[in-house]
mmCIF file of C-alpha atoms and ligand atoms in Angstrom:
data_model
loop_
_atom_site.group_PDB
_atom_site.id
_atom_site.type_symbol
_atom_site.label_atom_id
_atom_site.label_comp_id
_atom_site.label_asym_id
_atom_site.label_seq_id
_atom_site.Cartn_x
_atom_site.Cartn_y
_atom_site.Cartn_z
ATOM 1 C CA MET A 1 -5.265 -2.701 -13.668
ATOM 2 C CA SER A 2 -2.180 -3.767 -15.561
ATOM 3 C CA LYS A 3 -2.102 -4.081 -19.359
ATOM 4 C CA LEU A 4 -0.080 -7.235 -18.886
ATOM 5 C CA THR A 5 -1.856 -10.531 -19.619
ATOM 6 C CA PHE A 6 -0.990 -14.219 -19.575
ATOM 7 C CA ASN A 7 -1.365 -16.671 -22.427
ATOM 8 C CA ASN A 8 -4.432 -18.323 -20.873
ATOM 9 C CA SER A 9 -6.254 -19.274 -24.088
ATOM 10 C CA ASN A 10 -5.536 -22.980 -23.554
ATOM 11 C CA PRO A 11 -4.399 -23.502 -19.936
ATOM 12 C CA VAL A 12 -3.712 -27.242 -20.242
ATOM 13 C CA PHE A 13 -1.376 -27.428 -17.238
ATOM 14 C CA TYR A 14 -3.739 -25.732 -14.777
ATOM 15 C CA THR A 15 -6.789 -27.619 -16.083
ATOM 16 C CA SER A 16 -5.029 -30.945 -15.519
ATOM 17 C CA LEU A 17 -3.671 -29.859 -12.108
ATOM 18 C CA LYS A 18 -7.058 -28.631 -10.868
ATOM 19 C CA ALA A 19 -8.662 -31.922 -11.921
ATOM 20 C CA ALA A 20 -6.044 -33.899 -9.932
ATOM 21 C CA VAL A 21 -6.483 -31.727 -6.827
ATOM 22 C CA ASN A 22 -10.301 -31.757 -7.008
ATOM 23 C CA LYS A 23 -10.197 -35.559 -7.335
ATOM 24 C CA TYR A 24 -8.041 -35.719 -4.185
ATOM 25 C CA PHE A 25 -10.509 -33.631 -2.150
ATOM 26 C CA ALA A 26 -13.461 -35.638 -3.480
ATOM 27 C CA GLU A 27 -11.724 -38.885 -2.433
ATOM 28 C CA ILE A 28 -10.867 -37.775 1.105
ATOM 29 C CA ASN A 29 -14.259 -36.038 1.374
ATOM 30 C CA LYS A 30 -12.883 -33.010 3.222
ATOM 31 C CA ARG A 31 -13.284 -29.256 2.797
ATOM 32 C CA LYS A 32 -10.471 -27.260 1.171
ATOM 33 C CA THR A 33 -10.601 -24.728 4.016
ATOM 34 C CA GLY A 34 -8.995 -24.964 7.473
ATOM 35 C CA ASN A 35 -9.496 -27.815 9.931
ATOM 36 C CA ILE A 36 -9.290 -28.428 13.680
ATOM 37 C CA HIS A 37 -5.453 -28.371 13.566
ATOM 38 C CA LEU A 38 -5.529 -24.856 12.125
ATOM 39 C CA TYR A 39 -8.105 -23.604 14.636
ATOM 40 C CA ALA A 40 -6.119 -25.101 17.554
ATOM 41 C CA LYS A 41 -2.976 -23.418 16.198
ATOM 42 C CA ALA A 42 -4.821 -20.076 15.955
ATOM 43 C CA VAL A 43 -5.932 -20.362 19.594
ATOM 44 C CA ILE A 44 -2.379 -21.250 20.750
ATOM 45 C CA LEU A 45 -0.798 -18.373 18.821
ATOM 46 C CA ILE A 46 -3.367 -15.739 19.809
ATOM 47 C CA LEU A 47 -3.346 -16.754 23.513
ATOM 48 C CA SER A 48 0.492 -16.764 23.556
ATOM 49 C CA THR A 49 0.553 -13.304 22.003
ATOM 50 C CA VAL A 50 -2.000 -11.804 24.413
ATOM 51 C CA SER A 51 -0.190 -13.398 27.407
ATOM 52 C CA LEU A 52 3.214 -12.096 26.300
ATOM 53 C CA TYR A 53 1.764 -8.630 25.745
ATOM 54 C CA ALA A 54 0.217 -8.664 29.252
ATOM 55 C CA VAL A 55 3.513 -9.835 30.819
ATOM 56 C CA LEU A 56 5.420 -7.073 29.015
ATOM 57 C CA LEU A 57 2.969 -4.438 30.240
ATOM 58 C CA PHE A 58 2.291 -5.567 33.796
ATOM 59 C CA ALA A 59 5.239 -7.696 35.025
ATOM 60 C CA PRO A 60 8.299 -5.940 36.498
ATOM 61 C CA LEU A 61 10.784 -7.370 33.982
ATOM 62 C CA ALA A 62 14.545 -6.851 33.978
ATOM 63 C CA LEU A 63 16.175 -5.812 30.705
ATOM 64 C CA LEU A 64 17.143 -9.243 29.363
ATOM 65 C CA PRO A 65 13.750 -10.954 29.988
ATOM 66 C CA ARG A 66 12.070 -7.860 28.462
ATOM 67 C CA ILE A 67 14.212 -8.150 25.330
ATOM 68 C CA LEU A 68 13.536 -11.897 25.047
ATOM 69 C CA ALA A 69 9.770 -11.559 25.636
ATOM 70 C CA SER A 70 9.564 -8.744 23.051
ATOM 71 C CA LEU A 71 11.471 -10.802 20.462
ATOM 72 C CA VAL A 72 9.205 -13.810 21.056
ATOM 73 C CA LEU A 73 6.131 -11.540 20.813
ATOM 74 C CA GLY A 74 7.328 -10.229 17.418
ATOM 75 C CA PHE A 75 7.907 -13.793 16.218
ATOM 76 C CA ALA A 76 4.458 -14.898 17.483
ATOM 77 C CA LEU A 77 2.798 -11.945 15.702
ATOM 78 C CA ALA A 78 4.540 -12.969 12.460
ATOM 79 C CA CYS A 79 3.233 -16.534 12.957
ATOM 80 C CA ILE A 80 -0.325 -15.173 13.361
ATOM 81 C CA GLY A 81 0.305 -13.374 10.076
ATOM 82 C CA PHE A 82 1.417 -16.557 8.300
ATOM 83 C CA ASN A 83 -1.108 -18.972 9.795
ATOM 84 C CA VAL A 84 -4.277 -17.025 10.524
ATOM 85 C CA MET A 85 -4.268 -13.673 8.697
ATOM 86 C CA HIS A 86 -2.870 -15.017 5.429
ATOM 87 C CA ASP A 87 -5.331 -17.924 5.134
ATOM 88 C CA ALA A 88 -8.260 -15.760 6.301
ATOM 89 C CA ASN A 89 -7.606 -12.932 3.832
ATOM 90 C CA HIS A 90 -7.394 -15.511 1.020
ATOM 91 C CA GLY A 91 -10.770 -16.912 2.164
ATOM 92 C CA SER A 92 -9.252 -20.300 3.007
ATOM 93 C CA TYR A 93 -9.279 -20.208 6.838
ATOM 94 C CA SER A 94 -12.957 -21.148 7.063
ATOM 95 C CA SER A 95 -15.844 -21.951 4.724
ATOM 96 C CA ARG A 96 -17.737 -19.121 6.470
ATOM 97 C CA LYS A 97 -17.152 -15.700 4.927
ATOM 98 C CA TRP A 98 -17.680 -13.776 8.178
ATOM 99 C CA VAL A 99 -15.080 -15.927 9.976
ATOM 100 C CA ASN A 100 -12.525 -15.166 7.249
ATOM 101 C CA HIS A 101 -13.341 -11.458 7.484
ATOM 102 C CA LEU A 102 -13.014 -11.465 11.273
ATOM 103 C CA MET A 103 -9.752 -13.447 11.334
ATOM 104 C CA GLY A 104 -8.413 -11.346 8.442
ATOM 105 C CA LEU A 105 -8.620 -8.386 10.811
ATOM 106 C CA THR A 106 -5.777 -9.957 12.830
ATOM 107 C CA LEU A 107 -3.619 -8.084 10.290
ATOM 108 C CA ASN A 108 -5.034 -4.807 11.616
ATOM 109 C CA ALA A 109 -4.241 -5.984 15.158
ATOM 110 C CA LEU A 110 -0.616 -6.325 14.005
ATOM 111 C CA GLY A 111 -0.773 -2.734 12.741
ATOM 112 C CA GLY A 112 -1.463 -3.407 9.032
ATOM 113 C CA ASN A 113 -4.613 -2.997 6.976
ATOM 114 C CA ASN A 114 -6.640 -5.860 5.488
ATOM 115 C CA PHE A 115 -8.142 -3.805 2.619
ATOM 116 C CA ILE A 116 -4.739 -2.722 1.272
ATOM 117 C CA TRP A 117 -3.261 -6.196 1.894
ATOM 118 C CA LYS A 118 -5.959 -7.975 -0.116
ATOM 119 C CA GLN A 119 -5.120 -5.875 -3.173
ATOM 120 C CA LYS A 120 -1.371 -5.790 -2.710
ATOM 121 C CA HIS A 121 -1.117 -9.507 -1.954
ATOM 122 C CA ASN A 122 -4.175 -11.446 -3.212
ATOM 123 C CA ILE A 123 -4.547 -9.583 -6.495
ATOM 124 C CA ILE A 124 -1.261 -7.924 -7.460
ATOM 125 C CA HIS A 125 1.350 -10.269 -5.967
ATOM 126 C CA HIS A 126 -0.564 -13.498 -6.667
ATOM 127 C CA THR A 127 -1.289 -12.535 -10.289
ATOM 128 C CA TYR A 128 1.840 -10.648 -11.345
ATOM 129 C CA THR A 129 4.368 -12.580 -9.241
ATOM 130 C CA ASN A 130 7.980 -11.411 -9.691
ATOM 131 C CA ILE A 131 7.020 -8.969 -12.444
ATOM 132 C CA GLU A 132 9.177 -5.891 -11.982
ATOM 133 C CA GLY A 133 7.118 -2.699 -12.117
ATOM 134 C CA ILE A 134 3.910 -4.359 -10.837
ATOM 135 C CA ASP A 135 4.647 -6.783 -7.958
ATOM 136 C CA ASP A 136 4.995 -4.740 -4.760
ATOM 137 C CA ASP A 137 6.813 -7.604 -2.991
ATOM 138 C CA ILE A 138 9.943 -7.055 -5.095
ATOM 139 C CA ALA A 139 9.659 -3.271 -4.766
ATOM 140 C CA LYS A 140 10.189 -3.079 -1.009
ATOM 141 C CA SER A 141 12.953 -0.477 -1.135
ATOM 142 C CA PRO A 142 15.103 1.250 -3.788
ATOM 143 C CA TYR A 143 18.076 0.204 -1.623
ATOM 144 C CA ILE A 144 17.458 -3.496 -2.320
ATOM 145 C CA ARG A 145 17.920 -4.681 -5.921
ATOM 146 C CA MET A 146 15.866 -7.884 -6.030
ATOM 147 C CA CYS A 147 16.001 -8.715 -9.738
ATOM 148 C CA SER A 148 18.151 -7.832 -12.729
ATOM 149 C CA PRO A 149 15.637 -5.486 -14.484
ATOM 150 C CA GLN A 150 15.863 -3.148 -11.465
ATOM 151 C CA ARG A 151 18.229 -0.176 -11.714
ATOM 152 C CA TRP A 152 21.637 -0.674 -10.110
ATOM 153 C CA VAL A 153 23.234 1.987 -7.901
ATOM 154 C CA PRO A 154 26.711 1.714 -6.263
ATOM 155 C CA ALA A 155 25.201 1.212 -2.763
ATOM 156 C CA HIS A 156 23.884 -2.164 -3.965
ATOM 157 C CA ARG A 157 27.475 -3.503 -3.794
ATOM 158 C CA LEU A 158 26.931 -3.779 -0.036
ATOM 159 C CA GLN A 159 23.285 -4.866 -0.137
ATOM 160 C CA HIS A 160 23.980 -8.418 1.067
ATOM 161 C CA LEU A 161 25.356 -6.812 4.257
ATOM 162 C CA TYR A 162 22.682 -4.189 4.958
ATOM 163 C CA THR A 163 19.584 -6.035 3.650
ATOM 164 C CA PRO A 164 19.060 -7.870 7.005
ATOM 165 C CA VAL A 165 18.992 -4.462 8.734
ATOM 166 C CA LEU A 166 16.314 -3.224 6.306
ATOM 167 C CA TYR A 167 14.359 -6.456 6.839
ATOM 168 C CA ALA A 168 14.540 -5.837 10.619
ATOM 169 C CA LEU A 169 13.089 -2.343 10.100
ATOM 170 C CA SER A 170 10.555 -3.429 7.465
ATOM 171 C CA SER A 171 7.462 -3.979 9.651
ATOM 172 C CA MET A 172 7.902 -0.544 11.252
ATOM 173 C CA ILE A 173 8.256 1.082 7.822
ATOM 174 C CA TRP A 174 5.266 -0.867 6.493
ATOM 175 C CA ILE A 175 2.916 -0.028 9.380
ATOM 176 C CA LEU A 176 3.998 3.562 10.001
ATOM 177 C CA TYR A 177 4.787 4.715 6.453
ATOM 178 C CA GLN A 178 4.015 2.416 3.499
ATOM 179 C CA ASP A 179 0.344 1.805 4.383
ATOM 180 C CA PHE A 180 -0.215 5.593 4.552
ATOM 181 C CA GLU A 181 1.721 6.119 1.297
ATOM 182 C CA LYS A 182 -0.564 3.624 -0.484
ATOM 183 C CA TYR A 183 -3.661 5.103 1.191
ATOM 184 C CA PHE A 184 -2.929 8.716 0.219
ATOM 185 C CA LYS A 185 -1.406 8.033 -3.226
ATOM 186 C CA LYS A 186 -4.233 5.508 -3.887
ATOM 187 C CA LYS A 187 -1.674 3.335 -5.696
ATOM 188 C CA ILE A 188 0.283 0.111 -5.162
ATOM 189 C CA VAL A 189 3.461 0.547 -7.251
ATOM 190 C CA LYS A 190 1.658 1.585 -10.479
ATOM 191 C CA THR A 191 -1.693 -0.163 -9.907
ATOM 192 C CA PRO A 192 -4.517 2.111 -8.674
ATOM 193 C CA LEU A 193 -5.991 1.130 -5.299
ATOM 194 C CA ALA A 194 -9.645 0.042 -5.555
ATOM 195 C CA ARG A 195 -12.235 2.479 -4.213
ATOM 196 C CA MET A 196 -12.553 2.257 -0.450
ATOM 197 C CA SER A 197 -16.029 2.376 1.087
ATOM 198 C CA ALA A 198 -16.787 4.565 4.112
ATOM 199 C CA ALA A 199 -16.469 1.432 6.271
ATOM 200 C CA ASP A 200 -13.021 0.665 4.758
ATOM 201 C CA HIS A 201 -11.832 4.205 5.583
ATOM 202 C CA ALA A 202 -13.232 3.900 9.118
ATOM 203 C CA ILE A 203 -11.502 0.524 9.660
ATOM 204 C CA PHE A 204 -8.208 1.936 8.299
ATOM 205 C CA TRP A 205 -8.173 4.921 10.675
ATOM 206 C CA THR A 206 -9.617 3.088 13.699
ATOM 207 C CA SER A 207 -7.045 0.314 13.490
ATOM 208 C CA LYS A 208 -4.142 2.739 12.990
ATOM 209 C CA VAL A 209 -5.267 4.739 16.049
ATOM 210 C CA LEU A 210 -5.663 1.510 18.060
ATOM 211 C CA TYR A 211 -2.134 0.496 16.970
ATOM 212 C CA VAL A 212 -0.773 3.751 18.438
ATOM 213 C CA VAL A 213 -2.800 3.208 21.639
ATOM 214 C CA PHE A 214 -1.835 -0.462 22.209
ATOM 215 C CA TYR A 215 1.752 -0.449 20.931
ATOM 216 C CA MET A 216 2.811 3.056 22.038
ATOM 217 C CA VAL A 217 0.558 5.024 24.435
ATOM 218 C CA LEU A 218 -0.415 2.201 26.849
ATOM 219 C CA PRO A 219 3.097 0.674 27.153
ATOM 220 C CA ILE A 220 4.687 4.121 27.647
ATOM 221 C CA TRP A 221 2.082 4.968 30.297
ATOM 222 C CA LEU A 222 2.437 1.640 32.155
ATOM 223 C CA THR A 223 6.178 0.896 31.803
ATOM 224 C CA GLY A 224 7.860 4.222 30.991
ATOM 225 C CA TRP A 225 9.361 5.260 27.670
ATOM 226 C CA GLN A 226 12.711 3.410 28.065
ATOM 227 C CA ALA A 227 11.044 0.020 28.677
ATOM 228 C CA TRP A 228 8.628 0.807 25.832
ATOM 229 C CA LEU A 229 11.502 1.550 23.446
ATOM 230 C CA VAL A 230 13.090 -1.836 24.223
ATOM 231 C CA PHE A 231 9.712 -3.564 23.728
ATOM 232 C CA PHE A 232 8.827 -1.709 20.519
ATOM 233 C CA LEU A 233 12.204 -2.066 18.792
ATOM 234 C CA CYS A 234 12.776 -5.720 19.733
ATOM 235 C CA MET A 235 9.208 -6.721 18.806
ATOM 236 C CA HIS A 236 9.503 -5.059 15.394
ATOM 237 C CA VAL A 237 12.987 -6.448 14.711
ATOM 238 C CA ALA A 238 11.664 -9.999 15.243
ATOM 239 C CA LEU A 239 8.425 -9.305 13.329
ATOM 240 C CA GLY A 240 10.138 -7.614 10.363
ATOM 241 C CA LEU A 241 12.936 -10.169 10.056
ATOM 242 C CA THR A 242 10.592 -13.167 10.296
ATOM 243 C CA LEU A 243 8.050 -11.791 7.800
ATOM 244 C CA SER A 244 10.703 -10.641 5.306
ATOM 245 C CA ILE A 245 12.808 -13.787 5.366
ATOM 246 C CA VAL A 246 9.860 -16.168 4.958
ATOM 247 C CA PHE A 247 8.255 -14.151 2.130
ATOM 248 C CA GLN A 248 11.603 -13.548 0.366
ATOM 249 C CA LEU A 249 12.591 -17.228 0.378
ATOM 250 C CA ALA A 250 9.499 -17.985 -1.686
ATOM 251 C CA HIS A 251 10.383 -15.826 -4.688
ATOM 252 C CA VAL A 252 13.787 -14.160 -4.403
ATOM 253 C CA VAL A 253 16.242 -17.042 -4.622
ATOM 254 C CA GLU A 254 18.695 -18.160 -7.318
ATOM 255 C CA GLU A 255 16.228 -20.707 -8.729
ATOM 256 C CA THR A 256 13.231 -18.434 -9.434
ATOM 257 C CA GLU A 257 12.564 -16.377 -12.575
ATOM 258 C CA PHE A 258 11.579 -12.737 -13.044
ATOM 259 C CA GLU A 259 9.833 -10.744 -15.761
ATOM 260 C CA SER A 260 9.736 -7.045 -16.449
ATOM 261 C CA SER A 261 6.651 -4.975 -17.222
ATOM 262 C CA THR A 262 7.007 -2.610 -20.175
ATOM 263 C CA GLY A 263 3.968 -0.565 -19.095
ATOM 264 C CA ASP A 264 2.398 -1.133 -22.547
ATOM 265 C CA GLU A 265 0.143 -3.931 -23.808
ATOM 266 C CA GLN A 266 2.164 -7.041 -23.062
ATOM 267 C CA GLN A 267 1.532 -10.787 -23.013
ATOM 268 C CA ILE A 268 3.549 -13.241 -20.941
ATOM 269 C CA GLU A 269 4.503 -16.274 -23.030
ATOM 270 C CA ASN A 270 3.035 -18.816 -20.574
ATOM 271 C CA GLU A 271 -0.323 -19.494 -18.964
ATOM 272 C CA TRP A 272 -0.692 -17.960 -15.494
ATOM 273 C CA ALA A 273 -0.119 -21.225 -13.582
ATOM 274 C CA ILE A 274 3.167 -21.925 -15.418
ATOM 275 C CA HIS A 275 4.320 -18.389 -14.564
ATOM 276 C CA GLN A 276 3.569 -19.154 -10.887
ATOM 277 C CA VAL A 277 5.614 -22.362 -10.959
ATOM 278 C CA ARG A 278 8.585 -20.631 -12.600
ATOM 279 C CA THR A 279 8.622 -17.673 -10.198
ATOM 280 C CA THR A 280 8.044 -19.500 -6.902
ATOM 281 C CA ALA A 281 10.060 -21.852 -4.679
ATOM 282 C CA ASN A 282 9.362 -24.111 -1.708
ATOM 283 C CA PHE A 283 11.748 -24.644 1.176
ATOM 284 C CA ALA A 284 12.204 -27.258 3.902
ATOM 285 C CA PRO A 285 9.324 -29.479 2.719
ATOM 286 C CA GLY A 286 8.590 -32.222 5.173
ATOM 287 C CA ASN A 287 9.980 -30.230 8.115
ATOM 288 C CA PRO A 288 6.975 -30.293 10.485
ATOM 289 C CA VAL A 289 8.329 -27.570 12.793
ATOM 290 C CA ILE A 290 8.892 -25.067 9.973
ATOM 291 C CA SER A 291 5.559 -25.993 8.352
ATOM 292 C CA TRP A 292 3.767 -25.412 11.693
ATOM 293 C CA PHE A 293 5.271 -21.982 12.305
ATOM 294 C CA ALA A 294 5.420 -20.764 8.679
ATOM 295 C CA GLY A 295 1.758 -21.573 7.999
ATOM 296 C CA GLY A 296 2.634 -23.659 4.960
ATOM 297 C CA LEU A 297 4.437 -20.713 3.360
ATOM 298 C CA ASN A 298 7.320 -23.128 2.839
ATOM 299 C CA TYR A 299 4.921 -24.727 0.294
ATOM 300 C CA GLN A 300 4.632 -21.526 -1.740
ATOM 301 C CA ILE A 301 4.246 -23.305 -5.093
ATOM 302 C CA GLU A 302 1.076 -25.001 -3.853
ATOM 303 C CA HIS A 303 -0.053 -21.732 -2.234
ATOM 304 C CA HIS A 304 0.412 -19.725 -5.439
ATOM 305 C CA LEU A 305 -1.432 -22.319 -7.514
ATOM 306 C CA PHE A 306 -4.240 -22.788 -4.963
ATOM 307 C CA PRO A 307 -4.448 -19.705 -2.709
ATOM 308 C CA ARG A 308 -8.032 -20.524 -1.750
ATOM 309 C CA ILE A 309 -7.011 -23.908 -0.303
ATOM 310 C CA SER A 310 -5.883 -23.720 3.344
ATOM 311 C CA HIS A 311 -2.169 -24.269 4.002
ATOM 312 C CA VAL A 312 -2.932 -27.315 6.170
ATOM 313 C CA HIS A 313 -3.528 -29.300 2.953
ATOM 314 C CA TYR A 314 -0.355 -28.254 1.107
ATOM 315 C CA PRO A 315 1.951 -31.139 2.164
ATOM 316 C CA ALA A 316 -0.598 -33.622 0.785
ATOM 317 C CA ILE A 317 -1.295 -31.840 -2.518
ATOM 318 C CA SER A 318 2.410 -31.080 -3.081
ATOM 319 C CA LYS A 319 2.838 -34.643 -4.355
ATOM 320 C CA LEU A 320 0.164 -34.049 -7.002
ATOM 321 C CA VAL A 321 1.700 -30.695 -7.996
ATOM 322 C CA GLN A 322 5.163 -32.250 -8.314
ATOM 323 C CA ALA A 323 3.805 -35.062 -10.491
ATOM 324 C CA GLU A 324 1.952 -32.612 -12.788
ATOM 325 C CA CYS A 325 5.027 -30.357 -13.100
ATOM 326 C CA ALA A 326 7.103 -33.392 -14.075
ATOM 327 C CA ALA A 327 4.447 -34.511 -16.604
ATOM 328 C CA TYR A 328 4.467 -31.073 -18.283
ATOM 329 C CA GLY A 329 8.260 -30.703 -18.176
ATOM 330 C CA LEU A 330 8.049 -27.766 -15.767
ATOM 331 C CA PRO A 331 10.481 -26.921 -12.969
ATOM 332 C CA TYR A 332 9.481 -27.542 -9.339
ATOM 333 C CA HIS A 333 11.875 -25.403 -7.303
ATOM 334 C CA SER A 334 12.218 -26.873 -3.836
ATOM 335 C CA LEU A 335 15.122 -26.041 -1.540
ATOM 336 C CA PRO A 336 15.817 -28.905 0.861
ATOM 337 C CA SER A 337 16.138 -26.873 4.059
ATOM 338 C CA PHE A 338 15.547 -23.424 5.561
ATOM 339 C CA LYS A 339 19.325 -22.904 5.668
ATOM 340 C CA ALA A 340 19.720 -23.792 1.971
ATOM 341 C CA ALA A 341 16.986 -21.264 1.075
ATOM 342 C CA VAL A 342 18.529 -18.495 3.233
ATOM 343 C CA VAL A 343 21.957 -19.121 1.638
ATOM 344 C CA SER A 344 20.411 -19.059 -1.853
ATOM 345 C CA HIS A 345 18.556 -15.796 -1.087
ATOM 346 C CA PHE A 346 21.630 -13.948 0.168
ATOM 347 C CA ARG A 347 23.867 -15.351 -2.608
ATOM 348 C CA PHE A 348 21.301 -14.041 -5.112
ATOM 349 C CA ILE A 349 21.104 -10.629 -3.385
ATOM 350 C CA ARG A 350 24.930 -10.435 -3.384
ATOM 351 C CA MET A 351 25.092 -11.332 -7.091
ATOM 352 C CA LEU A 352 22.527 -8.602 -7.912
ATOM 353 C CA GLY A 353 24.617 -6.115 -5.937
ATOM 354 C CA ARG A 354 27.500 -6.377 -8.400
ATOM 355 C CA GLU A 355 27.620 -3.726 -11.107
ATOM 356 C CA PRO A 356 25.849 -5.087 -14.217
ATOM 357 C CA ILE A 357 28.015 -5.464 -17.315
ATOM 358 C CA LEU A 358 26.240 -3.529 -20.049
ATOM 359 C CA SER A 359 26.322 -5.224 -23.435
HETATM 360 ZN ZN1 LIG B 401 -0.802 -15.488 -0.415
#
């Protein structure tokens, strides 16, 4: 584990915030986990995905409908990731542990691995958010410079142009390469991977083999390799772009802050919760369509402060979080629309692509 710590000796901001949020849940007398709206959404998304997959495998589709269906399938898989997998692996989908474990395996159905994700995301990303050298989310590729402490190379001058292409390839790279790299190196950036049990190893290999069977062997066998190639590439382009854009808008925009790990004993000036507020941004709050599809990931500030509360509650508690941030003189980065956040992200990426002036 990292030698980096937060100044948590007197976490006044988080203590006050938790009290306000707990009071809210006590008043409405509801669980912090998912509700009927979330479960209905999970059924809609999973049924849509299975139906699209069946159509792509068994219906005699022309090229254009095949491309469209594959793109929609990739988008639907990303939405399962945001709405079902993400909540479940944080333990917020249901109050029942076994339900969270089962629904967390939807990540493996997408081709990923829940064991690696829980460490990469729940522990490393949620603790050391935007800390260069530790947070894997800002270390996606040496070809994308996501914060100023990262080394600049001349290719970065064009990164605002080629980054969308890398985002489109990202889910393929993640599923077919990065998971195996983490598995065999037993490391996530510099953090050692926790010991995997025999069951964890078995789940890793079984789900990777099933990915090859369901996303490669079966479609090639039933539709031929050309139709499969269209399906596989289009599905991954939509999946990779959707996942990357939504996760990037939360932390890699002009408004958010970054830190750099020295690798030695190091203490961040602020308490953990203040670090989360400074390094995270919301987008398109109050847009019900985006909130529905993005699984509340447009309320990332609330998610980073309360990852064990289901995303269905974030619009309501965002008012409390905003009020507490204002009371403690802290920023509350919220971009008004999806478009504003996308523009901010690519403006930031373009700025980081310019050669740094060394002082
Ligand atoms: Zn999360």
